[in-house]
Coordinates of N, CA, C and O and ligand atoms in Angstrom, one line a residue:
M1 N 12.5 15.3 7.8 CA 11.7 16.0 6.8 C 12.4 17.4 6.5 O 12.7 18.1 7.4
N2 N 12.7 17.6 5.2 CA 13.7 18.7 5.0 C 13.3 19.6 3.8 O 14.2 20.3 3.3
A3 N 12.1 19.6 3.3 CA 11.8 20.4 2.2 C 12.1 21.9 2.4 O 12.4 22.6 1.5
S4 N 12.0 22.3 3.7 CA 12.3 23.8 3.9 C 13.7 24.1 3.6 O 14.1 25.3 3.5
K5 N 14.6 23.1 3.5 CA 16.0 23.4 3.2 C 16.3 23.3 1.7 O 17.4 23.6 1.2
W6 N 15.4 22.9 0.9 CA 15.6 22.8 -0.6 C 15.7 24.1 -1.2 O 14.9 25.0 -0.9
V7 N 16.6 24.3 -2.1 CA 16.8 25.6 -2.8 C 16.3 25.3 -4.2 O 17.0 24.9 -5.1
V8 N 15.0 25.5 -4.4 CA 14.4 25.3 -5.7 C 14.5 26.5 -6.6 O 14.3 27.6 -6.2
D9 N 14.9 26.2 -7.9 CA 15.0 27.3 -8.8 C 14.4 26.8 -10.2 O 13.8 25.8 -10.2
K10 N 14.5 27.7 -11.2 CA 13.8 27.4 -12.4 C 14.4 26.2 -13.2 O 13.8 25.8 -14.2
S11 N 15.5 25.6 -12.7 CA 16.0 24.4 -13.3 C 15.3 23.1 -12.7 O 15.5 22.0 -13.2
W12 N 14.4 23.4 -11.8 CA 13.7 22.3 -11.1 C 12.3 22.0 -11.8 O 11.7 22.9 -12.3
T13 N 11.8 20.8 -11.7 CA 10.5 20.4 -12.2 C 9.7 19.8 -11.0 O 10.2 19.0 -10.2
L14 N 8.4 20.2 -11.0 CA 7.5 19.6 -10.0 C 6.5 18.7 -10.7 O 5.9 19.0 -11.7
F15 N 6.5 17.4 -10.3 CA 5.6 16.4 -10.8 C 4.5 16.3 -9.7 O 4.7 16.1 -8.5
L16 N 3.2 16.4 -10.2 CA 2.1 16.3 -9.3 C 1.2 15.1 -9.7 O 0.8 15.0 -10.9
D17 N 0.8 14.3 -8.7 CA -0.3 13.4 -8.9 C -1.6 14.3 -9.0 O -1.6 15.4 -8.6
R18 N -2.7 13.7 -9.5 CA -3.9 14.5 -9.6 C -4.9 14.2 -8.5 O -5.1 15.0 -7.6
D19 N -5.5 13.0 -8.6 CA -6.6 12.7 -7.6 C -6.1 12.6 -6.2 O -5.2 11.8 -5.9
G20 N -6.7 13.4 -5.3 CA -6.2 13.4 -3.9 C -5.1 14.3 -3.6 O -4.7 14.5 -2.5
V21 N -4.6 15.0 -4.7 CA -3.6 16.0 -4.5 C -4.1 17.3 -5.0 O -4.0 18.3 -4.3
I22 N -4.6 17.4 -6.3 CA -5.1 18.6 -6.8 C -6.6 18.7 -6.6 O -7.2 19.7 -6.3
N23 N -7.3 17.5 -6.8 CA -8.8 17.5 -6.7 C -9.2 16.4 -5.7 O -8.4 15.5 -5.4
V24 N -10.4 16.5 -5.3 CA -11.0 15.5 -4.4 C -11.1 14.2 -5.1 O -11.5 14.0 -6.2
R25 N -10.6 13.2 -4.3 CA -10.5 11.8 -4.8 C -11.8 11.1 -4.4 O -12.2 11.2 -3.2
F26 N -12.3 10.3 -5.3 CA -13.5 9.4 -4.9 C -13.0 8.0 -4.7 O -12.8 7.3 -5.7
P27 N -12.8 7.5 -3.5 CA -12.3 6.2 -3.3 C -13.2 5.2 -4.1 O -14.4 5.2 -3.9
G28 N -12.6 4.3 -4.9 CA -13.4 3.3 -5.6 C -14.2 3.8 -6.8 O -14.9 3.1 -7.4
D29 N -14.0 5.1 -7.0 CA -14.8 5.7 -8.2 C -13.8 6.7 -8.9 O -12.7 6.8 -8.6
Y30 N -14.3 7.3 -10.0 CA -13.5 8.1 -10.8 C -14.1 9.5 -11.1 O -15.3 9.6 -11.0
V31 N -13.3 10.4 -11.4 CA -13.8 11.7 -11.9 C -14.0 11.5 -13.4 O -13.1 11.3 -14.2
K32 N -15.3 11.5 -13.8 CA -15.7 11.1 -15.2 C -16.0 12.3 -16.0 O -16.1 12.1 -17.3
R33 N -16.3 13.4 -15.4 CA -16.7 14.6 -16.2 C -16.3 15.8 -15.4 O -16.0 15.7 -14.2
V34 N -16.3 16.9 -16.1 CA -15.9 18.2 -15.5 C -16.6 18.5 -14.2 O -16.0 18.9 -13.2
E35 N -17.9 18.2 -14.2 CA -18.7 18.5 -13.0 C -18.2 17.7 -11.7 O -18.5 18.0 -10.6
D36 N -17.5 16.6 -12.0 CA -17.0 15.7 -10.8 C -15.7 16.3 -10.3 O -15.2 15.8 -9.2
F37 N -15.1 17.3 -11.0 CA -13.8 17.7 -10.6 C -13.9 18.9 -9.6 O -14.4 20.0 -10.0
E38 N -13.4 18.6 -8.4 CA -13.5 19.6 -7.3 C -12.1 19.9 -6.8 O -11.5 18.9 -6.2
F39 N -11.6 21.1 -6.9 CA -10.3 21.4 -6.4 C -10.2 21.2 -4.9 O -11.2 21.6 -4.2
L40 N -9.2 20.7 -4.3 CA -9.0 20.6 -2.9 C -8.6 22.1 -2.4 O -8.2 22.9 -3.2
P41 N -8.9 22.3 -1.1 CA -8.7 23.7 -0.6 C -7.2 24.2 -0.8 O -6.3 23.4 -0.5
G42 N -7.1 25.4 -1.3 CA -5.7 26.0 -1.3 C -4.9 25.6 -2.5 O -3.7 26.1 -2.7
V43 N -5.4 24.7 -3.3 CA -4.5 24.1 -4.4 C -4.2 25.1 -5.4 O -3.0 25.2 -5.9
K44 N -5.1 25.9 -5.9 CA -4.8 26.9 -6.9 C -3.8 27.9 -6.4 O -2.9 28.3 -7.2
Q45 N -3.9 28.3 -5.2 CA -3.0 29.3 -4.6 C -1.6 28.6 -4.5 O -0.6 29.2 -4.8
A46 N -1.5 27.3 -4.1 CA -0.3 26.6 -3.9 C 0.4 26.5 -5.3 O 1.6 26.7 -5.4
I47 N -0.4 26.2 -6.3 CA 0.2 26.0 -7.7 C 0.7 27.3 -8.2 O 1.8 27.4 -8.9
A48 N 0.1 28.4 -7.9 CA 0.5 29.7 -8.3 C 1.9 30.0 -7.7 O 2.8 30.5 -8.4
K49 N 2.1 29.6 -6.4 CA 3.5 29.8 -5.8 C 4.5 28.8 -6.5 O 5.6 29.2 -6.8
F50 N 4.1 27.6 -6.7 CA 5.0 26.6 -7.3 C 5.5 27.2 -8.7 O 6.6 27.0 -9.1
S51 N 4.5 27.8 -9.4 CA 4.9 28.3 -10.7 C 5.9 29.4 -10.7 O 6.7 29.6 -11.7
S52 N 6.0 30.1 -9.6 CA 7.0 31.2 -9.4 C 8.4 30.6 -9.0 O 9.4 31.2 -9.2
L53 N 8.4 29.3 -8.6 CA 9.6 28.7 -8.1 C 10.2 27.7 -9.1 O 11.4 27.8 -9.4
F54 N 9.4 26.8 -9.6 CA 9.8 25.7 -10.4 C 9.8 26.2 -11.9 O 9.0 27.0 -12.3
G55 N 10.7 25.6 -12.7 CA 10.7 25.9 -14.1 C 9.6 25.2 -14.9 O 9.1 25.8 -15.8
R56 N 9.1 24.1 -14.4 CA 8.0 23.3 -15.1 C 7.2 22.6 -14.0 O 7.7 22.2 -13.0
I57 N 5.9 22.5 -14.3 CA 5.0 21.7 -13.5 C 4.3 20.7 -14.4 O 3.7 21.1 -15.4
V58 N 4.3 19.5 -14.0 CA 3.8 18.4 -14.8 C 2.8 17.5 -14.0 O 3.2 17.2 -12.8
V59 N 1.7 17.2 -14.5 CA 0.8 16.3 -13.8 C 0.9 14.9 -14.4 O 1.0 14.7 -15.6
V60 N 1.0 13.9 -13.5 CA 1.1 12.5 -13.9 C 0.0 11.7 -13.2 O 0.0 11.6 -12.0
T61 N -0.9 11.2 -14.0 CA -2.1 10.6 -13.3 C -2.5 9.2 -14.0 O -2.6 9.1 -15.2
N62 N -2.8 8.3 -13.1 CA -3.3 7.0 -13.6 C -4.8 7.1 -13.8 O -5.5 7.6 -13.0
Q63 N -5.2 6.7 -15.0 CA -6.7 6.9 -15.3 C -7.2 5.6 -16.0 O -7.6 5.6 -17.2
Q64 N -7.2 4.5 -15.2 CA -7.7 3.2 -15.8 C -9.2 3.2 -16.0 O -9.7 2.3 -16.7
G65 N -9.9 4.3 -15.6 CA -11.3 4.4 -15.9 C -11.5 4.4 -17.4 O -12.6 4.1 -17.9
I66 N -10.5 4.9 -18.2 CA -10.6 4.9 -19.6 C -10.6 3.5 -20.2 O -11.5 3.1 -20.9
A67 N -9.7 2.6 -19.7 CA -9.7 1.2 -20.2 C -10.9 0.5 -19.8 O -11.4 -0.4 -20.5
R68 N -11.5 0.9 -18.7 CA -12.7 0.3 -18.2 C -14.0 0.8 -18.8 O -15.1 0.4 -18.5
G69 N -13.8 1.8 -19.7 CA -14.9 2.3 -20.5 C -15.8 3.3 -19.7 O -16.9 3.5 -20.2
L70 N -15.3 3.8 -18.6 CA -16.2 4.7 -17.8 C -16.2 6.1 -18.3 O -17.1 6.9 -18.0
Y71 N -15.1 6.5 -19.0 CA -15.1 7.8 -19.6 C -14.1 7.7 -20.7 O -13.3 6.8 -20.8
S72 N -14.1 8.8 -21.6 CA -13.3 8.7 -22.8 C -12.1 9.6 -22.7 O -12.0 10.5 -21.8
H73 N -11.2 9.5 -23.7 CA -10.0 10.4 -23.8 C -10.6 11.8 -23.9 O -10.0 12.8 -23.4
E74 N -11.7 12.0 -24.7 CA -12.2 13.4 -24.8 C -12.8 13.9 -23.5 O -12.6 15.1 -23.2
D75 N -13.5 13.1 -22.8 CA -13.9 13.5 -21.4 C -12.8 13.9 -20.6 O -12.8 15.0 -19.9
L76 N -11.7 13.2 -20.6 CA -10.5 13.5 -19.8 C -9.9 14.8 -20.2 O -9.5 15.6 -19.4
K77 N -9.8 15.0 -21.5 CA -9.3 16.3 -22.1 C -10.1 17.4 -21.6 O -9.5 18.5 -21.2
A78 N -11.4 17.3 -21.6 CA -12.3 18.4 -21.1 C -12.0 18.7 -19.6 O -12.0 19.8 -19.2
I79 N -11.8 17.6 -18.8 CA -11.5 17.8 -17.4 C -10.2 18.5 -17.2 O -10.1 19.4 -16.4
H80 N -9.2 18.1 -18.0 CA -7.9 18.7 -17.8 C -7.8 20.1 -18.4 O -7.1 21.0 -17.8
D81 N -8.6 20.4 -19.5 CA -8.7 21.8 -20.0 C -9.3 22.7 -18.9 O -8.8 23.8 -18.7
H82 N -10.3 22.2 -18.2 CA -11.0 22.9 -17.1 C -10.0 23.2 -16.0 O -9.8 24.3 -15.5
M83 N -9.3 22.1 -15.6 CA -8.3 22.2 -14.5 C -7.2 23.2 -14.8 O -6.9 24.1 -14.0
Q84 N -6.7 23.1 -16.0 CA -5.6 24.1 -16.4 C -6.1 25.5 -16.5 O -5.4 26.4 -16.1
S85 N -7.3 25.7 -17.0 CA -7.7 27.1 -17.1 C -8.0 27.7 -15.8 O -7.8 28.9 -15.5
E86 N -8.6 26.9 -14.9 CA -8.9 27.4 -13.5 C -7.5 27.7 -12.8 O -7.5 28.7 -12.1
I87 N -6.5 26.9 -13.0 CA -5.2 27.2 -12.4 C -4.6 28.4 -13.0 O -4.0 29.3 -12.2
E88 N -4.7 28.6 -14.3 CA -4.2 29.8 -14.9 C -4.9 31.1 -14.4 O -4.2 32.1 -14.2
K89 N -6.2 31.0 -14.2 CA -6.9 32.2 -13.7 C -6.4 32.6 -12.3 O -6.5 33.8 -12.0
A90 N -5.9 31.6 -11.6 CA -5.4 31.9 -10.2 C -3.9 32.3 -10.3 O -3.2 32.4 -9.2
G91 N -3.3 32.4 -11.5 CA -1.9 32.8 -11.6 C -0.9 31.7 -11.7 O 0.3 31.9 -11.6
G92 N -1.3 30.4 -11.8 CA -0.4 29.3 -11.9 C -0.4 28.8 -13.3 O -1.1 29.3 -14.2
K93 N 0.4 27.7 -13.5 CA 0.5 27.1 -14.8 C 0.9 25.7 -14.7 O 1.9 25.3 -14.1
I94 N 0.2 24.8 -15.4 CA 0.5 23.4 -15.6 C 1.1 23.2 -17.0 O 0.4 23.6 -17.9
D95 N 2.3 22.8 -17.1 CA 2.9 22.8 -18.4 C 2.5 21.6 -19.3 O 2.4 21.7 -20.5
A96 N 2.2 20.5 -18.6 CA 1.8 19.3 -19.4 C 1.1 18.3 -18.4 O 1.3 18.3 -17.2
V97 N 0.1 17.6 -19.0 CA -0.6 16.5 -18.2 C -0.3 15.2 -18.9 O -0.6 15.1 -20.1
Y98 N 0.2 14.2 -18.2 CA 0.3 12.9 -18.8 C -0.6 11.9 -18.0 O -0.7 12.1 -16.8
Y99 N -1.2 11.0 -18.7 CA -2.1 10.1 -18.1 C -1.9 8.7 -18.6 O -1.5 8.5 -19.8
A100 N -2.1 7.7 -17.7 CA -2.0 6.3 -18.1 C -3.4 5.7 -18.2 O -4.0 5.5 -17.1
P101 N -3.9 5.4 -19.4 CA -5.3 4.9 -19.5 C -5.4 3.4 -19.3 O -6.5 2.9 -19.2
Q102 N -4.3 2.7 -19.1 CA -4.3 1.3 -19.0 C -4.9 0.7 -17.7 O -4.8 1.4 -16.7
R103 N -5.4 -0.5 -17.8 CA -5.8 -1.1 -16.6 C -4.7 -1.6 -15.7 O -3.6 -1.9 -16.2
D104 N -4.9 -1.6 -14.4 CA -3.9 -2.0 -13.5 C -3.3 -3.4 -13.9 O -2.1 -3.7 -13.9
S105 N -4.2 -4.3 -14.3 CA -3.9 -5.7 -14.6 C -3.0 -5.8 -15.9 O -2.3 -6.8 -16.1
E106 N -2.9 -4.7 -16.6 CA -2.0 -4.8 -17.8 C -0.5 -4.6 -17.5 O 0.3 -4.8 -18.3
N107 N -0.2 -4.2 -16.2 CA 1.1 -4.0 -15.8 C 1.9 -3.1 -16.8 O 3.1 -3.4 -17.1
S108 N 1.3 -2.1 -17.3 CA 2.0 -1.2 -18.2 C 3.0 -0.3 -17.5 O 2.8 0.2 -16.4
P109 N 4.2 -0.2 -18.2 CA 5.2 0.7 -17.6 C 4.8 2.2 -17.6 O 5.4 3.0 -16.9
M110 N 3.7 2.5 -18.3 CA 3.2 3.9 -18.3 C 2.4 4.2 -17.0 O 2.3 5.3 -16.7
R111 N 1.9 3.2 -16.4 CA 1.1 3.3 -15.2 C 2.0 3.4 -14.0 O 2.8 2.5 -13.8
K112 N 1.8 4.4 -13.1 CA 2.6 4.4 -11.9 C 2.2 3.1 -11.1 O 1.1 2.7 -11.1
P113 N 3.2 2.5 -10.4 CA 4.5 2.9 -10.1 C 5.6 2.9 -11.2 O 6.7 3.2 -11.0
G114 N 5.2 2.4 -12.4 CA 6.2 2.5 -13.5 C 6.5 3.9 -13.8 O 5.7 4.8 -13.5
I115 N 7.7 4.1 -14.5 CA 8.1 5.5 -14.6 C 7.9 6.0 -16.1 O 8.5 7.0 -16.5
G116 N 7.0 5.3 -16.8 CA 6.8 5.7 -18.2 C 6.4 7.2 -18.4 O 6.8 7.8 -19.4
M117 N 5.6 7.7 -17.5 CA 5.1 9.1 -17.7 C 6.2 10.1 -17.4 O 6.3 11.1 -17.9
A118 N 7.2 9.7 -16.5 CA 8.3 10.6 -16.2 C 9.2 10.6 -17.5 O 9.7 11.7 -17.9
L119 N 9.4 9.4 -18.1 CA 10.2 9.4 -19.3 C 9.6 10.1 -20.5 O 10.2 10.8 -21.2
A120 N 8.2 10.1 -20.5 CA 7.5 10.8 -21.6 C 7.7 12.3 -21.4 O 7.9 13.1 -22.4
A121 N 7.7 12.7 -20.1 CA 7.9 14.2 -19.8 C 9.3 14.6 -20.2 O 9.5 15.7 -20.8
K122 N 10.3 13.8 -19.9 CA 11.7 14.1 -20.2 C 11.9 14.1 -21.8 O 12.7 14.9 -22.2
K123 N 11.1 13.3 -22.5 CA 11.2 13.3 -23.9 C 10.7 14.6 -24.5 O 11.3 15.2 -25.4
D124 N 9.6 15.1 -23.9 CA 9.0 16.4 -24.3 C 9.8 17.6 -23.9 O 9.8 18.6 -24.5
F125 N 10.4 17.5 -22.7 CA 11.1 18.6 -22.1 C 12.5 18.0 -21.7 O 12.7 17.7 -20.5
P126 N 13.4 17.9 -22.6 CA 14.7 17.3 -22.4 C 15.5 17.9 -21.2 O 16.4 17.3 -20.7
E127 N 15.2 19.2 -20.9 CA 15.9 19.8 -19.8 C 15.5 19.3 -18.4 O 16.2 19.7 -17.4
I128 N 14.5 18.5 -18.3 CA 14.1 18.0 -17.0 C 15.2 17.1 -16.5 O 15.8 16.3 -17.2
D129 N 15.6 17.4 -15.2 CA 16.6 16.7 -14.5 C 16.0 16.1 -13.3 O 15.5 16.8 -12.4
F130 N 15.9 14.7 -13.3 CA 15.1 14.1 -12.2 C 15.8 14.3 -10.9 O 15.1 14.2 -9.8
S131 N 17.1 14.6 -10.8 CA 17.7 14.9 -9.5 C 17.3 16.3 -9.0 O 17.6 16.6 -7.9
K132 N 16.7 17.1 -9.9 CA 16.2 18.3 -9.5 C 14.7 18.3 -9.8 O 14.1 19.3 -10.4
S133 N 14.0 17.3 -9.4 CA 12.6 17.1 -9.5 C 12.0 16.6 -8.2 O 12.6 15.9 -7.5
V134 N 10.7 17.0 -8.0 CA 10.0 16.6 -6.9 C 8.7 16.0 -7.3 O 8.0 16.5 -8.2
M135 N 8.3 14.8 -6.7 CA 7.0 14.2 -7.0 C 6.2 14.3 -5.7 O 6.6 13.9 -4.7
V136 N 5.0 14.8 -5.9 CA 4.0 14.9 -4.8 C 2.9 14.0 -5.1 O 2.2 14.1 -6.2
G137 N 2.5 13.1 -4.2 CA 1.4 12.2 -4.4 C 0.8 11.7 -3.1 O 1.4 11.9 -2.0
D138 N -0.3 11.0 -3.2 CA -1.0 10.6 -2.0 C -1.1 9.1 -1.9 O -1.9 8.5 -1.1
S139 N -0.4 8.4 -2.8 CA -0.4 6.9 -2.7 C 1.0 6.3 -2.8 O 2.0 7.0 -3.3
E140 N 1.2 5.1 -2.4 CA 2.5 4.5 -2.4 C 3.1 4.4 -3.8 O 4.2 4.6 -4.1
S141 N 2.2 4.2 -4.8 CA 2.6 4.0 -6.2 C 3.3 5.3 -6.7 O 4.2 5.3 -7.4
D142 N 2.7 6.5 -6.2 CA 3.3 7.8 -6.5 C 4.8 7.9 -6.0 O 5.7 8.4 -6.6
M143 N 4.9 7.4 -4.8 CA 6.2 7.5 -4.1 C 7.2 6.6 -4.7 O 8.4 6.9 -4.9
V144 N 6.8 5.4 -5.1 CA 7.7 4.4 -5.8 C 8.1 5.0 -7.2 O 9.3 4.9 -7.6
F145 N 7.1 5.6 -7.9 CA 7.4 6.2 -9.2 C 8.5 7.3 -9.0 O 9.5 7.3 -9.8
G146 N 8.3 8.2 -8.1 CA 9.3 9.3 -7.9 C 10.6 8.8 -7.5 O 11.6 9.2 -8.1
K147 N 10.6 7.9 -6.6 CA 11.9 7.3 -6.1 C 12.6 6.6 -7.2 O 13.8 6.7 -7.4
S148 N 11.9 5.8 -8.0 CA 12.5 5.0 -9.0 C 13.1 5.9 -10.1 O 14.1 5.5 -10.7
A149 N 12.5 7.1 -10.3 CA 13.0 8.0 -11.3 C 14.2 8.9 -10.8 O 14.8 9.6 -11.5
G150 N 14.4 8.8 -9.5 CA 15.5 9.6 -8.9 C 15.1 11.0 -8.4 O 15.9 11.8 -8.2
M151 N 13.8 11.1 -8.2 CA 13.2 12.4 -7.7 C 13.2 12.4 -6.2 O 13.3 11.4 -5.5
R152 N 13.0 13.6 -5.6 CA 12.6 13.8 -4.2 C 11.1 13.5 -4.1 O 10.4 13.8 -5.1
I153 N 10.7 12.9 -3.0 CA 9.3 12.5 -3.0 C 8.6 13.1 -1.7 O 9.2 13.1 -0.6
V154 N 7.4 13.7 -2.0 CA 6.6 14.3 -0.9 C 5.3 13.5 -0.8 O 4.6 13.4 -1.8
F155 N 5.0 13.0 0.4 CA 3.9 12.2 0.6 C 2.8 12.9 1.3 O 2.9 13.5 2.3
L156 N 1.6 13.0 0.6 CA 0.5 13.7 1.1 C -0.5 12.7 1.7 O -1.6 12.5 1.1
A157 N -0.1 12.0 2.8 CA -1.0 11.0 3.4 C -0.4 10.7 4.8 O 0.8 11.0 5.0
D158 N -1.2 10.1 5.6 CA -0.7 9.8 7.0 C -0.1 8.4 7.1 O 0.6 8.1 8.0
E159 N -0.4 7.5 6.1 CA -0.1 6.1 6.3 C 1.4 5.9 6.2 O 2.2 6.7 5.7
E160 N 1.9 4.8 6.8 CA 3.3 4.4 6.8 C 3.4 3.5 5.5 O 2.6 2.6 5.3
I161 N 4.5 3.7 4.8 CA 4.7 2.9 3.6 C 6.2 2.5 3.5 O 7.0 3.1 4.3
G162 N 6.5 1.5 2.7 CA 7.9 1.0 2.6 C 8.8 1.8 1.7 O 9.6 1.2 1.0
V163 N 8.6 3.1 1.7 CA 9.5 3.9 0.8 C 10.0 5.0 1.7 O 9.3 5.6 2.5
D164 N 11.3 5.3 1.5 CA 11.9 6.4 2.3 C 11.5 7.8 1.7 O 12.2 8.2 0.8
I165 N 10.5 8.4 2.3 CA 10.0 9.6 1.8 C 10.9 10.8 2.3 O 11.5 10.7 3.3
D166 N 10.9 11.9 1.5 CA 11.7 13.1 1.9 C 10.9 14.1 2.7 O 11.5 14.9 3.4
E167 N 9.6 14.1 2.5 CA 8.8 15.1 3.2 C 7.3 14.5 3.2 O 6.9 13.8 2.3
R168 N 6.7 14.9 4.3 CA 5.3 14.5 4.5 C 4.5 15.8 4.8 O 4.8 16.5 5.7
V169 N 3.4 16.0 4.1 CA 2.5 17.1 4.3 C 1.0 16.7 4.2 O 0.7 15.6 3.8
D170 N 0.2 17.6 4.7 CA -1.3 17.3 4.6 C -1.9 17.9 3.4 O -3.1 17.6 3.1
S171 N -1.2 18.8 2.7 CA -1.9 19.5 1.5 C -0.8 20.1 0.7 O 0.4 20.3 1.1
L172 N -1.1 20.5 -0.6 CA -0.2 21.2 -1.4 C 0.2 22.5 -0.8 O 1.3 23.0 -1.0
L173 N -0.8 23.2 -0.2 CA -0.5 24.5 0.4 C 0.5 24.4 1.5 O 1.4 25.3 1.6
E174 N 0.5 23.3 2.3 CA 1.5 23.1 3.3 C 2.9 22.9 2.7 O 3.9 23.4 3.2
F175 N 2.9 22.2 1.6 CA 4.2 22.0 0.9 C 4.7 23.3 0.4 O 5.9 23.7 0.5
A176 N 3.8 24.1 -0.2 CA 4.2 25.4 -0.8 C 4.8 26.3 0.3 O 5.7 27.0 0.1
A177 N 4.2 26.2 1.5 CA 4.6 27.1 2.6 C 6.0 26.7 3.1 O 6.7 27.6 3.6
K178 N 6.4 25.5 2.8 CA 7.8 25.0 3.3 C 8.9 25.5 2.3 O 10.1 25.5 2.7
L179 N 8.5 25.9 1.1 CA 9.5 26.2 0.1 C 9.7 27.7 0.1 O 8.8 28.5 0.3
R180 N 10.9 28.1 -0.1 CA 11.2 29.6 -0.2 C 10.8 30.2 -1.5 O 10.9 29.5 -2.5
Ligands
MG201 MG1 -3.8 10.1 -6.0

């Protein structure tokens, strides 16, 4: 595990999963409205530090609850507006949020582990260099996504998976503490 040796500068991009990384994840359920969105401890502080190190921070999140009709694009926008404004109040900044509304069964390349959201970010921010990008997530699909795009991958979970991860942490704050 070697994140403490990485020399991150403004040419780097941080990709973050949302549920279970930024906010509390409800296994088998979804964040459907702003009131359901609860930041995990230390996340706002961690993102403030990341904002001082990385050139860009992008959120990439699978949201099949939209295809299932459990919440709308407008509901999700309200949740993300809330998330971004709370992060900004704490001194951090999320540059963009990408979400995949498709159902798992659609096998869309936009949905992680497909890399469609990474390619969409690169289209919007052509300066993104995947070899100078880090993906942080709490599921195997996040790790496959990051690895497939050529990023470094940080796993925020205890389980063993079939992907060669670069770093394992318990929280965003722990990852932030490893970076200079
Ligand atoms: Mg997650």
